[in-house]
């Protein structure tokens, strides 16, 4: 394999990998404040892309994206307020089933609104054929957009959790809900925020990848399971590790194609990785066992 | 005890017979086709109910076991082994000398030699049991979200495999699956002439499966399962091998799913990737949840009603959405299942929470 | 005489907390031995280690001269160690009788096939364990509650069901975690009488209890734990006069 081709695959891997990482971070944000895995996480990505495409018929692209993100945030908030907020210490099984139900409903609504046609946002800069050469690989400028935007999300999120009062309050809730409540933090509102936040980053990711991967009503499940793989790989709840794990999975997938593994089995690869990780190191590649056992399971 | 069991069987048989006579009198015997399909699905659902309600494990991969059963049987029984017999494959020869191959002719009059469905059945069930066993050992150590995702992941892998492999017909699945002659004169097939017989075959299979499971939960094993579900550490202290009980239950329910898969495939004459889809698994979970998780009767009743309505196309293009909505509503308002729902207590719960 | 239970240098940490710290002691066959100590001393943890519910970090436990550390909880239970729980753990949705029948698990064998087919031999075994469970309830004077859901019984009655459930497996060694907690004086006296009766049947008892009068009354020997460490061991009167023990209980 030539060096050019090599970096080509690396870039492809990183592009997908960082998207998986964003989905994984979305899982983690909600998991940390609630202990719930939101099975509808992939649907946020889909909604972001699809609504942006629709809005873009009426308003310019940047506005459409902002509108789509706000819209998805609103959906995230609604979901939490209507379906989650008022449940008193629901069992894990109950929450799994509810969020699965939600993902089905969102998907079916999307199907009825947009049909099953594959759509895509226009390229943010340039078009399908334009390319830049980087490290010998010629890549679409959109790839740079994905990398830039997603890196920004990661950095901004960590700043948000470290330095803003709201971010700190969410962290406090994640660490010890009861103690946080006693300090006057409204834990329920924090949960709503966490749903809005993870809907928002999902939607942003959905917008930036749409030109490359296209958007379709049923793209959520696949993304969700890969995002979960990544989240588990990094250790559930650990967002920085999720980035590393996401890149790892993305690159692994890219090279599995490079060595001639059938495309159809690509999903099977990442799921097999998930299963193996779950069996061997359920606390994640980077997590430590003790911290994991202190979590709910 | 014994009288209770006889009453149960009598009740179920009566319902089955009344429905059949009813359709005959009202000239709606085409319902029997969907009823037959429904009953096979119910077989899977009561098996899943055992895993979810009694062993307390969630499985989002049961469509996968259904598909392993159905696809194994379909691919084996549609395979023409005549070329390999002629080329002298010893394995095929062996089957032939035991009379386990059936000769027929294709649509174009070419001679065909096929594996007898009973062989395919045994292979399908054994394969499913082995896979469930191998999968169950690591998977059942997991809990909560991890277990849900792992079983979901298993389901998706099966789905991807049948979708990607030419041997399994890729996106078209396998069609023209021959009937399954259980006994001479008793064939699982979609032929209109044998509709009533097939209705009763399905009923017999389902009722037997149901009674077996009722027996099981009313036995030492059933008590052990309920004990594990209720208080696992206390069950451990009673000397119950919790891991083994969970595993066997998982395998048993996978076998139920595979039997349903085999029979339904021979009945409808085909199987397609959508039968292995995640949505199918979710739907089965939904029905068990609606039936009240730990209630075989609930699972049977809800499985019967909802599958039938869905097959009749009552929910139109909103089929999946209906199941999604049902899932949410049940889990929000009646996590104990609808059969145990009392409106009053739900309203009361609302008032307290406000 | 070889001790029935031999604990050597047993250790368990929860993160930074050394819950059981190098504990060693023996338990003579047929004796009643009490483990006492302030809250959080590691008594329940010690029980969980013996039963295999928790994995020990290091050390050795021998039961009947066989090492049992590292065995699965069900294997340890099957070898003849039964226990009760500090916070009573009745199986939900099961009657008192069914709870005791689960206790008879190791005394019966019907498996999946037998359970599904309800063969005559299975039904016969089923009747045997049902009768035996009923007998045990009668022994504990709670037979009238046999068909009531165990969780809805009064606290004292649930304790009795738990006793019956533990005795059902014919254990050689019975571990009782605070059997008198939450009981009134009369019920406590009843428990004391019961434990001595159990001892007379040849069952060895290891007992955790905060009620000192009960402990001093019935135990042959006492082990004192504090912050996971073995502080003292001896007969009730020795322990009553041990300075260190008095200090632990009365504070510095
Ligand atoms: N699973 C666990 N994880 C972490 N810490 C634990 C765990 N179980 C017990 N502990 C801690 O270990 C210490 C010993 O607990 P243990 O329950 O053995 O005490 P105990 O002597 O039984 O107390 P009590 O008299 O209150 O029942 C306590 O500080 C407890 O908080
Ligand atoms: Mg204790």
PDB file of C-alpha atoms in Angstrom, chain C residues 8-110:
ATOM      1  CA  UNK C   8      -6.911 -18.025  57.828  1.00  0.00           C
ATOM      2  CA  UNK C   9      -5.633 -14.539  57.135  1.00  0.00           C
ATOM      3  CA  UNK C  10      -8.715 -13.518  55.182  1.00  0.00           C
ATOM      4  CA  UNK C  11      -8.600 -10.119  53.450  1.00  0.00           C
ATOM      5  CA  UNK C  12     -11.071  -8.003  51.559  1.00  0.00           C
ATOM      6  CA  UNK C  13     -10.687  -4.399  50.438  1.00  0.00           C
ATOM      7  CA  UNK C  14     -13.292  -2.100  48.931  1.00  0.00           C
ATOM      8  CA  UNK C  15     -11.084   0.485  47.275  1.00  0.00           C
ATOM      9  CA  UNK C  16      -9.222   2.098  50.153  1.00  0.00           C
ATOM     10  CA  UNK C  17     -11.373   0.485  52.831  1.00  0.00           C
ATOM     11  CA  UNK C  18      -9.957  -2.639  54.411  1.00  0.00           C
ATOM     12  CA  UNK C  19     -13.281  -4.242  55.290  1.00  0.00           C
ATOM     13  CA  UNK C  20     -11.847  -7.579  56.422  1.00  0.00           C
ATOM     14  CA  UNK C  21      -8.257  -7.358  57.562  1.00  0.00           C
ATOM     15  CA  UNK C  22      -6.228 -10.534  58.083  1.00  0.00           C
ATOM     16  CA  UNK C  23      -8.971 -12.313  60.007  1.00  0.00           C
ATOM     17  CA  UNK C  24      -8.296 -15.841  61.269  1.00  0.00           C
ATOM     18  CA  UNK C  25     -10.322 -18.082  63.540  1.00  0.00           C
ATOM     19  CA  UNK C  26     -11.690 -21.606  63.845  1.00  0.00           C
ATOM     20  CA  UNK C  27     -15.166 -22.893  64.395  1.00  0.00           C
ATOM     21  CA  UNK C  28     -15.605 -26.165  66.274  1.00  0.00           C
ATOM     22  CA  UNK C  29     -18.133 -28.668  65.033  1.00  0.00           C
ATOM     23  CA  UNK C  30     -21.412 -28.403  66.901  1.00  0.00           C
ATOM     24  CA  UNK C  31     -20.621 -25.068  68.502  1.00  0.00           C
ATOM     25  CA  UNK C  32     -22.389 -21.745  68.409  1.00  0.00           C
ATOM     26  CA  UNK C  33     -19.926 -18.997  67.699  1.00  0.00           C
ATOM     27  CA  UNK C  34     -20.842 -15.325  67.598  1.00  0.00           C
ATOM     28  CA  UNK C  35     -19.115 -12.603  65.607  1.00  0.00           C
ATOM     29  CA  UNK C  36     -19.655  -9.223  67.188  1.00  0.00           C
ATOM     30  CA  UNK C  37     -18.377  -5.745  66.510  1.00  0.00           C
ATOM     31  CA  UNK C  38     -19.568  -2.197  65.922  1.00  0.00           C
ATOM     32  CA  UNK C  39     -21.436  -1.194  62.748  1.00  0.00           C
ATOM     33  CA  UNK C  40     -19.261  -1.429  59.676  1.00  0.00           C
ATOM     34  CA  UNK C  41     -16.806  -3.774  61.385  1.00  0.00           C
ATOM     35  CA  UNK C  42     -16.940  -6.135  58.416  1.00  0.00           C
ATOM     36  CA  UNK C  43     -19.149  -8.877  59.839  1.00  0.00           C
ATOM     37  CA  UNK C  44     -21.513  -9.145  56.888  1.00  0.00           C
ATOM     38  CA  UNK C  45     -18.568  -8.898  54.528  1.00  0.00           C
ATOM     39  CA  UNK C  46     -16.971 -11.834  56.353  1.00  0.00           C
ATOM     40  CA  UNK C  47     -20.156 -13.872  55.800  1.00  0.00           C
ATOM     41  CA  UNK C  48     -20.229 -12.897  52.142  1.00  0.00           C
ATOM     42  CA  UNK C  49     -16.648 -14.095  51.775  1.00  0.00           C
ATOM     43  CA  UNK C  50     -17.397 -17.427  53.406  1.00  0.00           C
ATOM     44  CA  UNK C  51     -20.450 -17.945  51.179  1.00  0.00           C
ATOM     45  CA  UNK C  52     -18.637 -16.921  48.023  1.00  0.00           C
ATOM     46  CA  UNK C  53     -20.983 -13.994  47.416  1.00  0.00           C
ATOM     47  CA  UNK C  54     -17.881 -11.798  47.411  1.00  0.00           C
ATOM     48  CA  UNK C  55     -14.437 -12.760  46.153  1.00  0.00           C
ATOM     49  CA  UNK C  56     -11.734 -12.482  48.802  1.00  0.00           C
ATOM     50  CA  UNK C  57      -8.481 -10.689  48.014  1.00  0.00           C
ATOM     51  CA  UNK C  58      -6.379 -13.246  49.825  1.00  0.00           C
ATOM     52  CA  UNK C  59      -6.508 -15.811  52.591  1.00  0.00           C
ATOM     53  CA  UNK C  60      -7.942 -19.259  53.005  1.00  0.00           C
ATOM     54  CA  UNK C  61     -11.232 -20.751  54.172  1.00  0.00           C
ATOM     55  CA  UNK C  62     -11.545 -24.449  54.824  1.00  0.00           C
ATOM     56  CA  UNK C  63     -14.859 -26.139  55.416  1.00  0.00           C
ATOM     57  CA  UNK C  64     -14.817 -29.755  56.492  1.00  0.00           C
ATOM     58  CA  UNK C  65     -11.092 -29.802  55.582  1.00  0.00           C
ATOM     59  CA  UNK C  66     -11.865 -28.703  52.021  1.00  0.00           C
ATOM     60  CA  UNK C  67     -10.719 -25.313  50.735  1.00  0.00           C
ATOM     61  CA  UNK C  68     -13.832 -23.418  49.627  1.00  0.00           C
ATOM     62  CA  UNK C  69     -12.440 -20.016  48.776  1.00  0.00           C
ATOM     63  CA  UNK C  70     -12.935 -19.358  45.070  1.00  0.00           C
ATOM     64  CA  UNK C  71     -15.842 -21.762  44.707  1.00  0.00           C
ATOM     65  CA  UNK C  72     -19.083 -20.400  43.296  1.00  0.00           C
ATOM     66  CA  UNK C  73     -21.768 -19.498  45.869  1.00  0.00           C
ATOM     67  CA  UNK C  74     -24.011 -22.334  44.735  1.00  0.00           C
ATOM     68  CA  UNK C  75     -21.188 -24.839  45.168  1.00  0.00           C
ATOM     69  CA  UNK C  76     -20.537 -23.618  48.685  1.00  0.00           C
ATOM     70  CA  UNK C  77     -24.248 -23.803  49.466  1.00  0.00           C
ATOM     71  CA  UNK C  78     -24.398 -27.314  48.077  1.00  0.00           C
ATOM     72  CA  UNK C  79     -21.459 -28.346  50.250  1.00  0.00           C
ATOM     73  CA  UNK C  80     -23.561 -27.671  53.332  1.00  0.00           C
ATOM     74  CA  UNK C  81     -23.377 -24.007  54.284  1.00  0.00           C
ATOM     75  CA  UNK C  82     -26.692 -22.170  54.567  1.00  0.00           C
ATOM     76  CA  UNK C  83     -27.233 -18.572  55.524  1.00  0.00           C
ATOM     77  CA  UNK C  84     -29.773 -15.913  56.387  1.00  0.00           C
ATOM     78  CA  UNK C  85     -29.487 -12.277  55.419  1.00  0.00           C
ATOM     79  CA  UNK C  86     -29.244  -9.169  57.560  1.00  0.00           C
ATOM     80  CA  UNK C  87     -31.983  -7.499  55.538  1.00  0.00           C
ATOM     81  CA  UNK C  88     -34.332 -10.424  55.012  1.00  0.00           C
ATOM     82  CA  UNK C  89     -34.403 -11.510  51.401  1.00  0.00           C
ATOM     83  CA  UNK C  90     -37.687 -13.232  50.674  1.00  0.00           C
ATOM     84  CA  UNK C  91     -38.269 -14.147  47.032  1.00  0.00           C
ATOM     85  CA  UNK C  92     -40.898 -11.731  45.756  1.00  0.00           C
ATOM     86  CA  UNK C  93     -44.155 -13.095  44.407  1.00  0.00           C
ATOM     87  CA  UNK C  94     -43.673 -16.402  46.195  1.00  0.00           C
ATOM     88  CA  UNK C  95     -45.595 -17.777  49.106  1.00  0.00           C
ATOM     89  CA  UNK C  96     -43.903 -18.726  52.353  1.00  0.00           C
ATOM     90  CA  UNK C  97     -44.153 -22.365  51.318  1.00  0.00           C
ATOM     91  CA  UNK C  98     -42.588 -21.739  47.915  1.00  0.00           C
ATOM     92  CA  UNK C  99     -39.751 -19.842  49.548  1.00  0.00           C
ATOM     93  CA  UNK C 100     -38.952 -22.867  51.659  1.00  0.00           C
ATOM     94  CA  UNK C 101     -39.316 -25.111  48.614  1.00  0.00           C
ATOM     95  CA  UNK C 102     -36.606 -23.061  46.909  1.00  0.00           C
ATOM     96  CA  UNK C 103     -34.529 -23.739  50.004  1.00  0.00           C
ATOM     97  CA  UNK C 104     -34.915 -27.437  49.192  1.00  0.00           C
ATOM     98  CA  UNK C 105     -33.251 -26.882  45.827  1.00  0.00           C
ATOM     99  CA  UNK C 106     -30.172 -28.890  46.683  1.00  0.00           C
ATOM    100  CA  UNK C 107     -32.365 -31.699  48.018  1.00  0.00           C
ATOM    101  CA  UNK C 108     -34.121 -32.246  44.692  1.00  0.00           C
ATOM    102  CA  UNK C 109     -33.024 -32.827  41.148  1.00  0.00           C
ATOM    103  CA  UNK C 110     -35.745 -32.231  38.534  1.00  0.00           C
TER     104      UNK C 110
END
